[in-house]
Amino acid sequence: QSIPYFLQLLHVPLPKDSLHIKSVLLYNTGLCYARMGLYDKSISYLKQAFSYSVKNSDRKDVLLRIYNELGLAYQYKGQYEQAAFYHYMLLRSIGQPDEKNYQYVIDASNRLAVMQLNFNLTDRAVHYFNRAEILAQQFEDTSMLAQILVNKGVAYNDLGKTHLAELYYRRGYSLAQRKAYKEVMHTAARNLANLLVKQDKPEEALGYAQNAFSLSAATEDYDGQINTRHTLGYIYYKLKQYKKAESYLTEAQNMTYKMGLTGNTSNAHEVLAHVYAAQGRYREAFEQEQIFARMNDSLRGTANAAAVNALEVKYNVAQKDKGLLQQQLFITHQKNRLKTNQLWLAGVSLLTVSLLFLLTGIYRRNRHKQKLQASLLHNMRQEQELNRLRSQVEGEEQERKRMARELHDGISSQLYALRMYVLALKSKPDGILTTGDMDEVLRQLEEAGKEVRTTAQNLTPDLVQREGLAMAVEAFCKKTEKYTGLEVQFFTFGRIPRFEPVVELSLYRMVQELIQNVLKHGQASHVLVQLSCENSLLNITIEDDGIGLDKSEKEYHEGSGLAGIANRISALNGQMDIKSIPGEGTAVYLELNIDTLSSVESVI
C-alpha cells in the first residue's frame, strides 16, 4: 500500500541539492518491492537510489542500507556474483564496526557465509559465521545471534558434524522462541526437520516441519517458505506418502519460478525424481534428475564460485595492501641475495689467495686430485642424467593421472548418462523407439564428443605459445584456485618478455610442478606466485603458508621432484633457492638471466 505514495512523491519537484531525499524515496520504493518478492523491480529502484546516494557523501547510512538490500535481492535471485559484490562493498565501506553500523557487518558476513555454504566452501563459511557471532555477542544483539546460531548449525551439518549441527539448531530455536523471533524459529524448525529426517526419524521431523510451515505464513521470507515446502515434500517421501510429497514439491517449484528465485529449485527436482520413480513414473523421474544435474553443476560449479572467490581476494587485497607488501618482500629478498653473493665472493677470493701460496708444494698431489675430480665429475653427470630421466618419468606419470581424472570426471559421466537413457528406452513397454528418442541419443553422443575434444586440447598448453609465459601462468593459477580451493595470488612486476617456445614451455612446467608440490605436500591455504623482470634478471617466486619442511633439503628434493626442477634450471643457466620455516611455509626462488635464455636448450 505504500508504493503508490512513494511513486507519487518521486514525481514531486525537488531542489537540485535534495540528493538525500531522492535517494531515500527510491530506496524505500525498492524495499517495498523486495518485501513483495518482486526482486527485479526492487533492484531497479535500489540502483537508482545508489546513483543519488554516492553523490551525497554526508549520509553514508543510506548508502549502507542500499548495499545491504541490493546484496540480499541478488542473493534471492541466485545471482551470487552480484550479491557478493555488494556485500563486500558494504564491508569495505564500514571498516571497523561501531554501535551505529555493526548490524550491517553482521548481515553481510552472515550472507557471505551462506553463499560459501552453497559452494561447499564450508571452512570459509564458518569463518564468516564466527565473525558475525562475535559481533552479535559484543553488541548484545539476540535477534542476529539466534539467526547466526542456526546458520552455524547448517555449516556443521555440511561438515558431517551432525551432533554439533543439532546442538546449534536447538540453541537458535530456543533463543528465538524466548524472544518471539518467528522468522528464526521458522528457519530453525525447518533445519531440525531436515536433520531428523536424514537420521531416519521422519515422524519426529514431521512435527518440526509442520511447525515451520505454520510459522512461514507470518514471515516475508519467501525463500524460507519455499524451502519449508521442500522439507515437507522430502519427509512425506520418506513416509511413503507420495501424493502429499508431490503436492508440496510442485508447489515449491511454482513459487520459485514465479518469483524468479532460480537459485533455489535444484533440491525439489532431485526429490521429485525419487517420488516419480517410487510410483513407477520413470520417464518423469529421469527428466527431473537431468534438470537437477544441470542446475547443481551450475550452482556448485563454476562461474558463480569463481566470481565470489575473486571478489573476496580483491576485498582482502584492498583491506591489507597485500600488493605493496609483496613488492617490499621481493625487494628485501633481492637485497639479501646480493649481500649473500658478496660474502661468497669475498670467501672465494680469500681461498684463491691461500691456494696460490700452497700451489708450489702440492703440485703432484694436485694432479692426482684433478684426476679424481674428473672421475667424480663424470659420475655427477651420470647422476644428473638419471635424475633428469627420473623427473621426466614422474612428469609423464602426473600427466597420465591428470588425463585419467579428466576422463573419469568428464567423458565417463557423459557416457554413464547416455547408458541410463538407453536403459530407459530399452524398458519402454511398447518397445517402439521414436525419432525424439534417437535425437536425444545423438545429442548426448555429441556432448561426449565435445568432452573428448576438450580433453585433447588440454594435453598441450596452447596458451603458452599464443600469449606467453605470464598469461599462461596467470590462467593456470586461476584454474588451480577454481578447482582446488587453494587461494592463489598472482603478481607480475616489470615487463615479462617473450622467449623461445621451448624455453617458455619449460618454465611453465616448472611453475606447474611447484604449485602441485604445494597442493600435495604443503597443506597450505594460500600461495603467492610472482614473476618479475628487472636488470636483465627473470625471477619466479612461489611462496606458501603451509607446514614447511621438517627434513633435509636433499630428502625433500628427492621426495617431491625438486631435483628435476633444479636440473632444468641449471640447463637454463639459472639458479634455484629454497627457504622454509617449519609450521610457517616454504618459498622457492628461481632466477634466470634473460640475455642467455634465448641460447639455452631447455630440458622439458
Tab-separated table of N, CA and C in Angstrom, residues 220-318:
chain	number	residue	atom	x	y	z
A	220	GLU	N	7.926	-12.760	5.838
A	220	GLU	CA	8.098	-12.306	4.456
A	220	GLU	C	9.307	-12.972	3.813
A	221	ASP	N	9.757	-14.053	4.417
A	221	ASP	CA	10.907	-14.800	3.904
A	221	ASP	C	10.406	-15.803	2.854
A	222	TYR	N	10.303	-15.341	1.588
A	222	TYR	CA	9.779	-16.208	0.538
A	222	TYR	C	10.726	-17.374	0.262
A	223	ASP	N	12.021	-17.103	0.384
A	223	ASP	CA	12.981	-18.187	0.203
A	223	ASP	C	12.761	-19.278	1.247
A	224	GLY	N	12.508	-18.865	2.509
A	224	GLY	CA	12.245	-19.838	3.567
A	224	GLY	C	10.945	-20.580	3.376
A	225	GLN	N	9.909	-19.890	2.855
A	225	GLN	CA	8.635	-20.560	2.600
A	225	GLN	C	8.802	-21.670	1.559
A	226	ILE	N	9.614	-21.380	0.547
A	226	ILE	CA	9.859	-22.393	-0.494
A	226	ILE	C	10.620	-23.576	0.097
A	227	ASN	N	11.653	-23.280	0.890
A	227	ASN	CA	12.448	-24.367	1.483
A	227	ASN	C	11.622	-25.225	2.432
A	228	THR	N	10.668	-24.612	3.141
A	228	THR	CA	9.813	-25.390	4.046
A	228	THR	C	8.974	-26.394	3.259
A	229	ARG	N	8.490	-25.987	2.117
A	229	ARG	CA	7.735	-26.925	1.268
A	229	ARG	C	8.645	-28.033	0.744
A	230	HIS	N	9.900	-27.684	0.416
A	230	HIS	CA	10.863	-28.737	0.040
A	230	HIS	C	10.971	-29.774	1.159
A	231	THR	N	11.116	-29.273	2.393
A	231	THR	CA	11.307	-30.166	3.539
A	231	THR	C	10.101	-31.079	3.742
A	232	LEU	N	8.889	-30.503	3.703
A	232	LEU	CA	7.687	-31.322	3.873
A	232	LEU	C	7.575	-32.361	2.763
A	233	GLY	N	7.910	-31.967	1.537
A	233	GLY	CA	7.873	-32.925	0.436
A	233	GLY	C	8.817	-34.087	0.663
A	234	TYR	N	10.028	-33.782	1.177
A	234	TYR	CA	11.007	-34.845	1.414
A	234	TYR	C	10.553	-35.774	2.547
A	235	ILE	N	9.976	-35.189	3.599
A	235	ILE	CA	9.512	-36.010	4.729
A	235	ILE	C	8.392	-36.945	4.294
A	236	TYR	N	7.413	-36.420	3.535
A	236	TYR	CA	6.321	-37.273	3.078
A	236	TYR	C	6.832	-38.349	2.113
A	237	TYR	N	7.888	-38.033	1.368
A	237	TYR	CA	8.501	-39.066	0.516
A	237	TYR	C	9.067	-40.194	1.386
A	238	LYS	N	9.765	-39.811	2.481
A	238	LYS	CA	10.329	-40.825	3.366
A	238	LYS	C	9.232	-41.633	4.064
A	239	LEU	N	8.071	-40.985	4.297
A	239	LEU	CA	6.943	-41.687	4.916
A	239	LEU	C	6.113	-42.455	3.880
A	240	LYS	N	6.559	-42.417	2.614
A	240	LYS	CA	5.915	-43.115	1.501
A	240	LYS	C	4.505	-42.581	1.206
A	241	GLN	N	4.260	-41.328	1.550
A	241	GLN	CA	3.008	-40.652	1.191
A	241	GLN	C	3.304	-39.783	-0.040
A	242	TYR	N	3.369	-40.445	-1.203
A	242	TYR	CA	3.932	-39.832	-2.398
A	242	TYR	C	3.069	-38.704	-2.959
A	243	LYS	N	1.762	-38.800	-2.846
A	243	LYS	CA	0.894	-37.751	-3.367
A	243	LYS	C	1.108	-36.441	-2.610
A	244	LYS	N	1.176	-36.527	-1.274
A	244	LYS	CA	1.439	-35.319	-0.483
A	244	LYS	C	2.830	-34.768	-0.803
A	245	ALA	N	3.809	-35.665	-0.952
A	245	ALA	CA	5.163	-35.216	-1.286
A	245	ALA	C	5.172	-34.461	-2.609
A	246	GLU	N	4.510	-35.035	-3.626
A	246	GLU	CA	4.463	-34.383	-4.942
A	246	GLU	C	3.778	-33.026	-4.853
A	247	SER	N	2.711	-32.924	-4.058
A	247	SER	CA	1.966	-31.668	-3.935
A	247	SER	C	2.843	-30.547	-3.383
A	248	TYR	N	3.558	-30.819	-2.288
A	248	TYR	CA	4.402	-29.777	-1.680
A	248	TYR	C	5.577	-29.406	-2.589
A	249	LEU	N	6.172	-30.399	-3.249
A	249	LEU	CA	7.344	-30.123	-4.083
A	249	LEU	C	6.976	-29.317	-5.327
A	250	THR	N	5.873	-29.665	-5.976
A	250	THR	CA	5.461	-28.902	-7.158
A	250	THR	C	5.031	-27.491	-6.773
A	251	GLU	N	4.393	-27.346	-5.604
A	251	GLU	CA	4.023	-26.015	-5.134
A	251	GLU	C	5.278	-25.169	-4.906
A	252	ALA	N	6.339	-25.774	-4.335
A	252	ALA	CA	7.603	-25.049	-4.117
A	252	ALA	C	8.217	-24.625	-5.443
A	253	GLN	N	8.177	-25.518	-6.441
A	253	GLN	CA	8.724	-25.169	-7.752
A	253	GLN	C	7.952	-24.012	-8.382
A	254	ASN	N	6.631	-24.059	-8.305
A	254	ASN	CA	5.822	-22.990	-8.900
A	254	ASN	C	6.133	-21.645	-8.245
A	255	MET	N	6.247	-21.619	-6.917
A	255	MET	CA	6.593	-20.377	-6.218
A	255	MET	C	7.969	-19.881	-6.649
A	256	THR	N	8.900	-20.814	-6.805
A	256	THR	CA	10.265	-20.441	-7.153
A	256	THR	C	10.323	-19.756	-8.514
A	257	TYR	N	9.714	-20.386	-9.517
A	257	TYR	CA	9.780	-19.819	-10.862
A	257	TYR	C	8.948	-18.535	-10.973
A	258	LYS	N	7.838	-18.458	-10.237
A	258	LYS	CA	7.001	-17.262	-10.273
A	258	LYS	C	7.742	-16.051	-9.736
A	259	MET	N	8.544	-16.250	-8.674
A	259	MET	CA	9.260	-15.143	-8.053
A	259	MET	C	10.646	-14.932	-8.644
A	260	GLY	N	11.044	-15.794	-9.578
A	260	GLY	CA	12.359	-15.632	-10.195
A	260	GLY	C	13.520	-16.014	-9.314
A	261	LEU	N	13.271	-16.857	-8.287
A	261	LEU	CA	14.338	-17.279	-7.378
A	261	LEU	C	14.997	-18.534	-7.927
A	262	THR	N	15.699	-18.384	-9.053
A	262	THR	CA	16.204	-19.548	-9.788
A	262	THR	C	17.309	-20.286	-9.066
A	263	GLY	N	17.875	-19.707	-8.003
A	263	GLY	CA	18.940	-20.401	-7.281
A	263	GLY	C	18.430	-21.384	-6.258
A	264	ASN	N	17.089	-21.662	-6.237
A	264	ASN	CA	16.534	-22.419	-5.115
A	264	ASN	C	15.581	-23.516	-5.574
A	265	THR	N	15.912	-24.223	-6.652
A	265	THR	CA	14.997	-25.250	-7.160
A	265	THR	C	15.628	-26.625	-7.283
A	266	SER	N	16.966	-26.729	-7.192
A	266	SER	CA	17.610	-27.998	-7.526
A	266	SER	C	17.183	-29.127	-6.590
A	267	ASN	N	17.024	-28.857	-5.279
A	267	ASN	CA	16.660	-29.922	-4.335
A	267	ASN	C	15.279	-30.490	-4.640
A	268	ALA	N	14.319	-29.622	-4.993
A	268	ALA	CA	12.973	-30.106	-5.305
A	268	ALA	C	12.999	-31.043	-6.506
A	269	HIS	N	13.801	-30.723	-7.514
A	269	HIS	CA	13.896	-31.596	-8.693
A	269	HIS	C	14.456	-32.965	-8.320
A	270	GLU	N	15.447	-32.987	-7.426
A	270	GLU	CA	16.057	-34.266	-7.033
A	270	GLU	C	15.042	-35.145	-6.297
A	271	VAL	N	14.340	-34.565	-5.322
A	271	VAL	CA	13.384	-35.366	-4.549
A	271	VAL	C	12.211	-35.786	-5.425
A	272	LEU	N	11.756	-34.886	-6.325
A	272	LEU	CA	10.670	-35.260	-7.230
A	272	LEU	C	11.057	-36.451	-8.099
A	273	ALA	N	12.324	-36.512	-8.509
A	273	ALA	CA	12.776	-37.654	-9.301
A	273	ALA	C	12.572	-38.959	-8.517
A	274	HIS	N	12.905	-38.937	-7.210
A	274	HIS	CA	12.707	-40.134	-6.383
A	274	HIS	C	11.217	-40.444	-6.202
A	275	VAL	N	10.398	-39.381	-6.041
A	275	VAL	CA	8.960	-39.591	-5.861
A	275	VAL	C	8.356	-40.243	-7.110
A	276	TYR	N	8.696	-39.733	-8.280
A	276	TYR	CA	8.174	-40.302	-9.518
A	276	TYR	C	8.654	-41.738	-9.709
A	277	ALA	N	9.939	-41.969	-9.402
A	277	ALA	CA	10.475	-43.326	-9.567
A	277	ALA	C	9.763	-44.309	-8.646
A	278	ALA	N	9.446	-43.882	-7.415
A	278	ALA	CA	8.757	-44.766	-6.467
A	278	ALA	C	7.355	-45.128	-6.946
A	279	GLN	N	6.763	-44.268	-7.804
A	279	GLN	CA	5.429	-44.531	-8.338
A	279	GLN	C	5.475	-45.201	-9.719
A	280	GLY	N	6.695	-45.539	-10.170
A	280	GLY	CA	6.816	-46.171	-11.479
A	280	GLY	C	6.744	-45.202	-12.640
A	281	ARG	N	6.849	-43.913	-12.383
A	281	ARG	CA	6.778	-42.890	-13.449
A	281	ARG	C	8.218	-42.552	-13.851
A	282	TYR	N	8.866	-43.491	-14.555
A	282	TYR	CA	10.308	-43.422	-14.760
A	282	TYR	C	10.725	-42.311	-15.716
A	283	ARG	N	9.940	-42.061	-16.737
A	283	ARG	CA	10.317	-41.010	-17.683
A	283	ARG	C	10.336	-39.636	-16.988
A	284	GLU	N	9.297	-39.377	-16.177
A	284	GLU	CA	9.253	-38.112	-15.437
A	284	GLU	C	10.398	-38.053	-14.424
A	285	ALA	N	10.712	-39.180	-13.819
A	285	ALA	CA	11.824	-39.223	-12.862
A	285	ALA	C	13.140	-38.897	-13.553
A	286	PHE	N	13.339	-39.452	-14.748
A	286	PHE	CA	14.575	-39.207	-15.487
A	286	PHE	C	14.695	-37.734	-15.875
A	287	GLU	N	13.584	-37.122	-16.294
A	287	GLU	CA	13.600	-35.708	-16.665
A	287	GLU	C	13.969	-34.829	-15.467
A	288	GLN	N	13.388	-35.129	-14.283
A	288	GLN	CA	13.697	-34.347	-13.092
A	288	GLN	C	15.167	-34.521	-12.690
A	289	GLU	N	15.688	-35.731	-12.829
A	289	GLU	CA	17.083	-35.987	-12.475
A	289	GLU	C	18.032	-35.216	-13.382
A	290	GLN	N	17.698	-35.134	-14.678
A	290	GLN	CA	18.529	-34.365	-15.604
A	290	GLN	C	18.524	-32.883	-15.247
A	291	ILE	N	17.348	-32.344	-14.938
A	291	ILE	CA	17.257	-30.931	-14.552
A	291	ILE	C	18.087	-30.674	-13.294
A	292	PHE	N	17.969	-31.583	-12.322
A	292	PHE	CA	18.742	-31.434	-11.083
A	292	PHE	C	20.243	-31.436	-11.362
A	293	ALA	N	20.714	-32.339	-12.229
A	293	ALA	CA	22.141	-32.428	-12.523
A	293	ALA	C	22.652	-31.137	-13.155
A	294	ARG	N	21.872	-30.592	-14.114
A	294	ARG	CA	22.300	-29.355	-14.778
A	294	ARG	C	22.355	-28.194	-13.787
A	295	MET	N	21.309	-28.057	-12.968
A	295	MET	CA	21.248	-26.926	-12.030
A	295	MET	C	22.310	-27.057	-10.944
A	296	ASN	N	22.557	-28.269	-10.473
A	296	ASN	CA	23.543	-28.472	-9.416
A	296	ASN	C	24.938	-28.157	-9.920
A	297	ASP	N	25.256	-28.565	-11.176
A	297	ASP	CA	26.556	-28.235	-11.757
A	297	ASP	C	26.727	-26.732	-11.878
A	298	SER	N	25.655	-26.045	-12.306
A	298	SER	CA	25.722	-24.599	-12.484
A	298	SER	C	25.932	-23.887	-11.161
A	299	LEU	N	25.245	-24.341	-10.115
A	299	LEU	CA	25.339	-23.671	-8.816
A	299	LEU	C	26.683	-23.930	-8.155
A	300	ARG	N	27.082	-25.232	-8.094
A	300	ARG	CA	28.259	-25.588	-7.324
A	300	ARG	C	29.510	-25.193	-8.058
A	301	GLY	N	29.405	-25.050	-9.425
A	301	GLY	CA	30.472	-25.120	-10.342
A	301	GLY	C	31.342	-23.988	-10.379
A	302	THR	N	31.008	-23.297	-10.756
A	302	THR	CA	31.974	-22.860	-11.691
A	302	THR	C	32.025	-21.377	-11.655
A	303	ALA	N	31.219	-20.685	-12.559
A	303	ALA	CA	31.374	-19.248	-12.663
A	303	ALA	C	31.010	-18.537	-11.390
A	304	ASN	N	29.889	-18.965	-10.721
A	304	ASN	CA	29.465	-18.284	-9.500
A	304	ASN	C	30.542	-18.378	-8.432
A	305	ALA	N	31.014	-19.614	-8.132
A	305	ALA	CA	32.005	-19.779	-7.076
A	305	ALA	C	33.290	-19.051	-7.411
A	306	ALA	N	33.752	-19.140	-8.688
A	306	ALA	CA	34.982	-18.456	-9.083
A	306	ALA	C	34.836	-16.956	-8.931
A	307	ALA	N	33.668	-16.406	-9.325
A	307	ALA	CA	33.458	-14.964	-9.232
A	307	ALA	C	33.445	-14.503	-7.780
A	308	VAL	N	32.756	-15.253	-6.898
A	308	VAL	CA	32.715	-14.868	-5.479
A	308	VAL	C	34.104	-14.946	-4.865
A	309	ASN	N	34.885	-15.988	-5.204
A	309	ASN	CA	36.243	-16.104	-4.686
A	309	ASN	C	37.114	-14.950	-5.162
A	310	ALA	N	36.953	-14.571	-6.444
A	310	ALA	CA	37.731	-13.459	-6.984
A	310	ALA	C	37.402	-12.164	-6.254
A	311	LEU	N	36.121	-11.940	-5.960
A	311	LEU	CA	35.733	-10.732	-5.232
A	311	LEU	C	36.323	-10.733	-3.823
A	312	GLU	N	36.337	-11.903	-3.182
A	312	GLU	CA	36.899	-11.977	-1.837
A	312	GLU	C	38.383	-11.649	-1.854
A	313	VAL	N	39.112	-12.137	-2.866
A	313	VAL	CA	40.539	-11.824	-2.977
A	313	VAL	C	40.739	-10.321	-3.150
A	314	LYS	N	39.937	-9.702	-4.038
A	314	LYS	CA	40.068	-8.261	-4.254
A	314	LYS	C	39.790	-7.486	-2.976
A	315	TYR	N	38.777	-7.928	-2.235
A	315	TYR	CA	38.437	-7.259	-0.977
A	315	TYR	C	39.591	-7.357	0.022
A	316	ASN	N	40.161	-8.547	0.176
A	316	ASN	CA	41.256	-8.732	1.114
A	316	ASN	C	42.490	-7.933	0.722
A	317	VAL	N	42.775	-7.899	-0.584
A	317	VAL	CA	43.929	-7.128	-1.058
A	317	VAL	C	43.735	-5.650	-0.765
A	318	ALA	N	42.511	-5.152	-1.028
A	318	ALA	CA	42.232	-3.743	-0.773
A	318	ALA	C	42.340	-3.411	0.703
